[in-house]
Coordinates of C-alpha atoms in Angstrom, one line a residue:
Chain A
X1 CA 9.9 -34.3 -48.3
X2 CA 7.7 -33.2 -50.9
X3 CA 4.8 -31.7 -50.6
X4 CA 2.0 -34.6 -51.2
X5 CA 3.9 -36.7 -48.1
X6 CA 3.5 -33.2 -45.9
X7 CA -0.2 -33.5 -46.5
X8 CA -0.2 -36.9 -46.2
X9 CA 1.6 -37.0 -42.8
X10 CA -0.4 -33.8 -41.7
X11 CA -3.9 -35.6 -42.3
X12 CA -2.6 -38.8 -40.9
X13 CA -1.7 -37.2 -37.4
X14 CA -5.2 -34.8 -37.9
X15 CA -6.7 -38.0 -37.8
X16 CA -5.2 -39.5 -34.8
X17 CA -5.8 -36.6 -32.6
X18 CA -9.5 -36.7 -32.8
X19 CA -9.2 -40.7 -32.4
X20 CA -6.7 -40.7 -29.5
X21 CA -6.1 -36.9 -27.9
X22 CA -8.9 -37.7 -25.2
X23 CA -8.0 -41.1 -24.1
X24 CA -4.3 -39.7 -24.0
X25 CA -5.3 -36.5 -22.2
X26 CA -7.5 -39.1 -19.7
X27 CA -4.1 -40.9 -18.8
X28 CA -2.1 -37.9 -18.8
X29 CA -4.3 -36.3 -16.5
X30 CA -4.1 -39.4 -13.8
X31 CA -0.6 -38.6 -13.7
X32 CA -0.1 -35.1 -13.4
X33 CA -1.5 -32.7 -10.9
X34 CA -2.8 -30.2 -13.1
X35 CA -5.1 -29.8 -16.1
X36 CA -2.5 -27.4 -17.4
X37 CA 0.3 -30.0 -17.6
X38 CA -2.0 -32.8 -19.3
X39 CA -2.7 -30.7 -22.1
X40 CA 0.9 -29.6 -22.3
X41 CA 1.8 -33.5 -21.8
X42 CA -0.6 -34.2 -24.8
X43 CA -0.2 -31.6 -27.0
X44 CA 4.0 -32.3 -26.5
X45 CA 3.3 -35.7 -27.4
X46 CA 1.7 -34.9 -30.9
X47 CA 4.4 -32.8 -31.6
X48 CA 7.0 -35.2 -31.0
X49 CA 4.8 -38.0 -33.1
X50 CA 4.6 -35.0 -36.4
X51 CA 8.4 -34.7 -36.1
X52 CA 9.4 -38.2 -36.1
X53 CA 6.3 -39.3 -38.0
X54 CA 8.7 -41.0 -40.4
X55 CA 10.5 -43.2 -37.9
X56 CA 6.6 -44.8 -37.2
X57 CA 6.7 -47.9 -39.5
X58 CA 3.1 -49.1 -38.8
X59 CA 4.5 -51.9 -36.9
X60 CA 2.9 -50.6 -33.5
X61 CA -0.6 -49.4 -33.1
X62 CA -0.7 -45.8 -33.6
X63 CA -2.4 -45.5 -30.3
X64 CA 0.0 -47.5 -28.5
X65 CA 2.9 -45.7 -30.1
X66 CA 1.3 -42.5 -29.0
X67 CA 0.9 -43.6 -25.1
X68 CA 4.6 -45.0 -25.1
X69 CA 5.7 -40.9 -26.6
X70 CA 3.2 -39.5 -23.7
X71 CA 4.3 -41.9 -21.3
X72 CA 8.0 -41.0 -21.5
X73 CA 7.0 -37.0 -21.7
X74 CA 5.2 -37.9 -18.2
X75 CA 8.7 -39.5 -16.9
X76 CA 10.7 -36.3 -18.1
X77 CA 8.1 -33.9 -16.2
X78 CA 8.6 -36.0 -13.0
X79 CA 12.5 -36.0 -13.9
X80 CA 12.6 -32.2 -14.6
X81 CA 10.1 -31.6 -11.2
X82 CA 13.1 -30.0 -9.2
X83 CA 12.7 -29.3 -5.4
X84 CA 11.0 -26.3 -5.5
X85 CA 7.6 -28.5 -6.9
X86 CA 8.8 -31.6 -4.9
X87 CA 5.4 -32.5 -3.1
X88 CA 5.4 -31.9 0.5
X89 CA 5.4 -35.6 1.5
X90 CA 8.2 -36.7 -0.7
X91 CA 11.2 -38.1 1.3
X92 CA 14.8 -36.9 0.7
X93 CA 16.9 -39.7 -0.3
X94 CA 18.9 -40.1 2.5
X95 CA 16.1 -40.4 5.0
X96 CA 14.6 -42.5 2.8
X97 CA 17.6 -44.9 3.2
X98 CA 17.9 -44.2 6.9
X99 CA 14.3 -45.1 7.4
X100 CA 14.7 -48.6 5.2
X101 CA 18.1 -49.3 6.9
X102 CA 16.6 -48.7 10.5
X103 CA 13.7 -51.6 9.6
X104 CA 16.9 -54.1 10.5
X105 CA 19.5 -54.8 13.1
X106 CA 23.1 -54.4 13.0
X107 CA 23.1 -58.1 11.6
X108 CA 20.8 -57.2 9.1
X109 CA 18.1 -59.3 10.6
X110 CA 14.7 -57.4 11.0
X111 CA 14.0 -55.5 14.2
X112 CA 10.7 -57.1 14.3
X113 CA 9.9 -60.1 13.0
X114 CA 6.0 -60.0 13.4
X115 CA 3.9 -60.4 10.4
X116 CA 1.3 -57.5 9.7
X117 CA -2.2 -58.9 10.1
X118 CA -3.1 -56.8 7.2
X119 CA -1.6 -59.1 4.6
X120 CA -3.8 -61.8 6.0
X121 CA -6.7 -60.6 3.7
X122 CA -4.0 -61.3 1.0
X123 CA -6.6 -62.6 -1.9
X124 CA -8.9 -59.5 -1.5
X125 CA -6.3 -56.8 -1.1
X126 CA -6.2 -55.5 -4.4
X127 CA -9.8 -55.0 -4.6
X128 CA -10.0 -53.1 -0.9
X129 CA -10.1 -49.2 -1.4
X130 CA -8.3 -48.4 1.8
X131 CA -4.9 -51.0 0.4
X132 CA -4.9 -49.2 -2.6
X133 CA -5.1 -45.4 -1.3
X134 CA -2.7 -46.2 1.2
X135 CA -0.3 -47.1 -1.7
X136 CA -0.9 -44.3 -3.4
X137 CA -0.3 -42.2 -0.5
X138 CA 2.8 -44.0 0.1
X139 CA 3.5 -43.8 -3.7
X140 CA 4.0 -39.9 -3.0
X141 CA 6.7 -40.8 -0.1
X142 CA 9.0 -42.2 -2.4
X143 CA 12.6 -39.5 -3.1
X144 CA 12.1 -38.5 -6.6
X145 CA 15.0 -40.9 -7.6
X146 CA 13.4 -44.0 -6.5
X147 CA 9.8 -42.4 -8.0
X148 CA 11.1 -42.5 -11.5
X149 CA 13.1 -46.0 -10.8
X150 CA 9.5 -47.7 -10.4
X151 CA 7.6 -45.4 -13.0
X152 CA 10.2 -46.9 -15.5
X153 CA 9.9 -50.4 -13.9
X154 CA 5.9 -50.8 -13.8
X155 CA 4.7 -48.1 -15.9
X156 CA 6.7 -48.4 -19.0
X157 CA 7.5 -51.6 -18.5
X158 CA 11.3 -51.2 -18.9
X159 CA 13.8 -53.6 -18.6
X160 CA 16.8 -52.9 -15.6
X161 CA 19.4 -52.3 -18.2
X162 CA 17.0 -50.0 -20.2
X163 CA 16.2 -48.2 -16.7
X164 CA 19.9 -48.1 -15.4
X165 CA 21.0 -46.2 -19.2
X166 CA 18.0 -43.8 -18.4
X167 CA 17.9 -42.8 -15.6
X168 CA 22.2 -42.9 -15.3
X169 CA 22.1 -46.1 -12.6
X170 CA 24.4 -48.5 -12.0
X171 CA 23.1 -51.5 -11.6
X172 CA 24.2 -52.1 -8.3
X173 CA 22.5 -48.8 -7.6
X174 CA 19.4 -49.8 -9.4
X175 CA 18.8 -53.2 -7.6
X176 CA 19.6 -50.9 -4.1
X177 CA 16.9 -48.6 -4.8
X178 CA 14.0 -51.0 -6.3
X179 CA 14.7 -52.8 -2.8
X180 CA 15.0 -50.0 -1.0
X181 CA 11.5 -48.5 -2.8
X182 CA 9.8 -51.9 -2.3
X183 CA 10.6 -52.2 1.4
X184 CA 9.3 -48.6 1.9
X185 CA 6.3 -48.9 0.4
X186 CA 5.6 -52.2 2.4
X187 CA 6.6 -50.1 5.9
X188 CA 4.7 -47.4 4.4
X189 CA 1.4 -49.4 3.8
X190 CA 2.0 -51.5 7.1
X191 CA 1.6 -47.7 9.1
X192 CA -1.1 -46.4 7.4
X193 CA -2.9 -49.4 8.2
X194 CA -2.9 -49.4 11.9
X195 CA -0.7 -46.4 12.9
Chain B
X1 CA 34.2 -66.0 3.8
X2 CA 31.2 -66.5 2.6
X3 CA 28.3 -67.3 4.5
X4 CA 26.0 -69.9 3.7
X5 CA 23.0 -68.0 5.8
X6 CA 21.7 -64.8 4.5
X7 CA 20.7 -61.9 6.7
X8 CA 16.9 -61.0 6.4
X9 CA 18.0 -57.6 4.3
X10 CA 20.0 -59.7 1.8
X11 CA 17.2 -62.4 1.7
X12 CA 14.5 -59.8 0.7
X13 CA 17.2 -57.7 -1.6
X14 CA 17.4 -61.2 -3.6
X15 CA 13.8 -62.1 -3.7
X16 CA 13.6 -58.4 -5.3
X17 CA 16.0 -59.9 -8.1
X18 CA 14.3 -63.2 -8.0
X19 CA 11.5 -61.3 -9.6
X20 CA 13.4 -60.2 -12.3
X21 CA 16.0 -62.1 -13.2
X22 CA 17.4 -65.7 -12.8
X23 CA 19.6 -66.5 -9.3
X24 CA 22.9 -67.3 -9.7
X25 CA 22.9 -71.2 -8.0
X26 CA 24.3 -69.9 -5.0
X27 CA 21.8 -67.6 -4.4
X28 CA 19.1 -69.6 -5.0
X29 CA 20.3 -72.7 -2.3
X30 CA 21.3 -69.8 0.2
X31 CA 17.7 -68.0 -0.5
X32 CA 15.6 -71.5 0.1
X33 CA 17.5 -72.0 2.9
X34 CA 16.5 -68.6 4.4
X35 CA 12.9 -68.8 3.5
X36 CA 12.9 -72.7 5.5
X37 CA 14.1 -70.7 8.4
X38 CA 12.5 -67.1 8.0
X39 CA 9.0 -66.6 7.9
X40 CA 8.9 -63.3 8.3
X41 CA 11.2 -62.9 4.7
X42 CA 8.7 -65.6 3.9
X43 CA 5.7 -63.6 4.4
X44 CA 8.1 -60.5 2.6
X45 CA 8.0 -62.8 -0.8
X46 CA 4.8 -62.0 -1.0
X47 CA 3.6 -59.0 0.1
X48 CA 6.4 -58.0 -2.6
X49 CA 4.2 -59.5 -5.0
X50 CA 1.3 -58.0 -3.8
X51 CA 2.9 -54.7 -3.8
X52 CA 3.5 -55.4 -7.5
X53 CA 0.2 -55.9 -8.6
X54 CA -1.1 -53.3 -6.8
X55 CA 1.4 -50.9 -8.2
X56 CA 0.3 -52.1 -11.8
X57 CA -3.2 -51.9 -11.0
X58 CA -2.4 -48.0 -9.8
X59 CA -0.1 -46.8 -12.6
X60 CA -2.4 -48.5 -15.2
X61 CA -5.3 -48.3 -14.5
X62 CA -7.8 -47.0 -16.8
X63 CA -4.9 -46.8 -19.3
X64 CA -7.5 -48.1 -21.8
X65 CA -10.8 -48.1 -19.8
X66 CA -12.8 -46.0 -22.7
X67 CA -15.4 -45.2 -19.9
X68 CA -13.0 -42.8 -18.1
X69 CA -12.0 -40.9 -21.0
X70 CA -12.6 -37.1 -20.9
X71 CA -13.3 -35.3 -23.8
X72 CA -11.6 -32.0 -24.2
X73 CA -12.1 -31.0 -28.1
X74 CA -10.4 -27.2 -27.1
X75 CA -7.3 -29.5 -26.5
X76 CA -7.6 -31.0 -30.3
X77 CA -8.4 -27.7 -31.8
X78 CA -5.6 -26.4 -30.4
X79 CA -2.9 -29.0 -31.6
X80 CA -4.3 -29.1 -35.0
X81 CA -3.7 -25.4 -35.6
X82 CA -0.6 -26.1 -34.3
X83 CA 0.3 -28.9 -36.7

């Protein structure tokens, strides 16, 4: 690369940091625990946009091309995470599946077939603080596994094959744990609400 | 053999599909069929959906909301010099 593209490339990410380093640092920092990691996070993610400027062909948004390199740097901190960081409430993996597998009988019929009130407010649960805290609490529950499954799923918006190739699936496995994730988080919510 | 009634954790394993991806025929006639029957998978359909949104909503939420943003310009002095 000669010397006049360097410069070029240099001003061209210069510019996008002042334009988009806070709004990614904002995001980063609603993911992460720590202020630390979000500039790490942030400052990872402009490195990785300099190196591969080139493969950038305008055809995204830089800012949306920027939040995709951040958002998959957020996935490989929660992939890297091992047990020693593993948040307190997080559920192993195989009590995770022993609580989902205990919600139905031998048949695989549910043990109890009563309907949670709380789902009776259906229209005006999104907007109620107490739902959504209780999901975010029961976010934390999830085994790391089953964490990265639905970060892939809802926050990047992946496709199953794309998730299964990632995160080294099958896709037997993968439909198992988005199940298994979903009906946890559903027990999980159900609990918190009247315990 | 196969049966033509599903158990409550297929029904909900396949209305976890359902969401993504088309049914095979089968599955779709032995899935109504269990939804007639079931209202507790019934009411599962859509709390699942619920769940869903409010996952969205969680994850990306002030993804773009400019009034949230925190300005740290050490963080941007920082990766210039590094550039």
């Amino acid at each position: 690369m000669n010397v006049e593209s360097q410069d070029l490339k240099q001003n061209a990410i210069k510019d996008w940091v002042h334009l988009y380093s806070d709004g990614l640092y904002s995001w980063a920092l609603t993911k992460v625990s720590s202020v630390e990691m979000a500039e790490d996070l942030v400052q990872e993610t402009f490195m990785a946009a300099f190196a591969t400027f080139d493969k950038f062909e305008n055809k995204s948004k830089p800012k949306t091309w920027l939040f995709s390199i951040l958002n998959h740097k957020i996935i490989d901190h929660y992939r890297k995470k091992n047990n020693a960081h593993q948040s307190l409430d997080q559920l192993t993996e195989l009590k995770a599946t022993q609580y989902t597998d205990s919600l139905f009988d031998k048949n695989g019929n549910w043990n109890s077939m009563e309907i949670n009130s709380l789902w009776a407010s259906e229209p005006h649960l999104l907007d109620d603080p107490i739902f959504n805290n209780a999901l975010k609490l029961c976010m934390a529950n999830l085994p790391e596994k089953w964490s990265n499954a639905i970060h892939a799923k809802y926050l990047l918006e992946k496709k199953p094959d794309e998730i299964c190739h990632e995160l080294e699936l099958s896709t037997t496995n993968y439909w198992q744990i988005l199940h298994r994730a979903k009906l946890l988080l559903k027990k999980c919510i159900e609990n918190r609400w009247n315990p | 053999m196969n049966k033509i009634m599903l158990s409550c954790k297929k029904s909900t394993e396949l209305i976890e599909q359902s969401q993504e991806k088309k049914l095979s025929f089968k599955n779709r006639v032995q899935l109504s069929l269990h939804l007639m029957a079931c209202n507790t998978c019934k009411a599962y359909a859509q709390q699942s959906k619920t769940i869903n949104m409010a996952i969205i909503q969680f994850l990306q939420k002030d993804k773009t909301d400019d009034k949230n943003t925190i300005k740290n310009d050490d963080l941007k002095e920082k990766i210039i010099s590094k550039l």
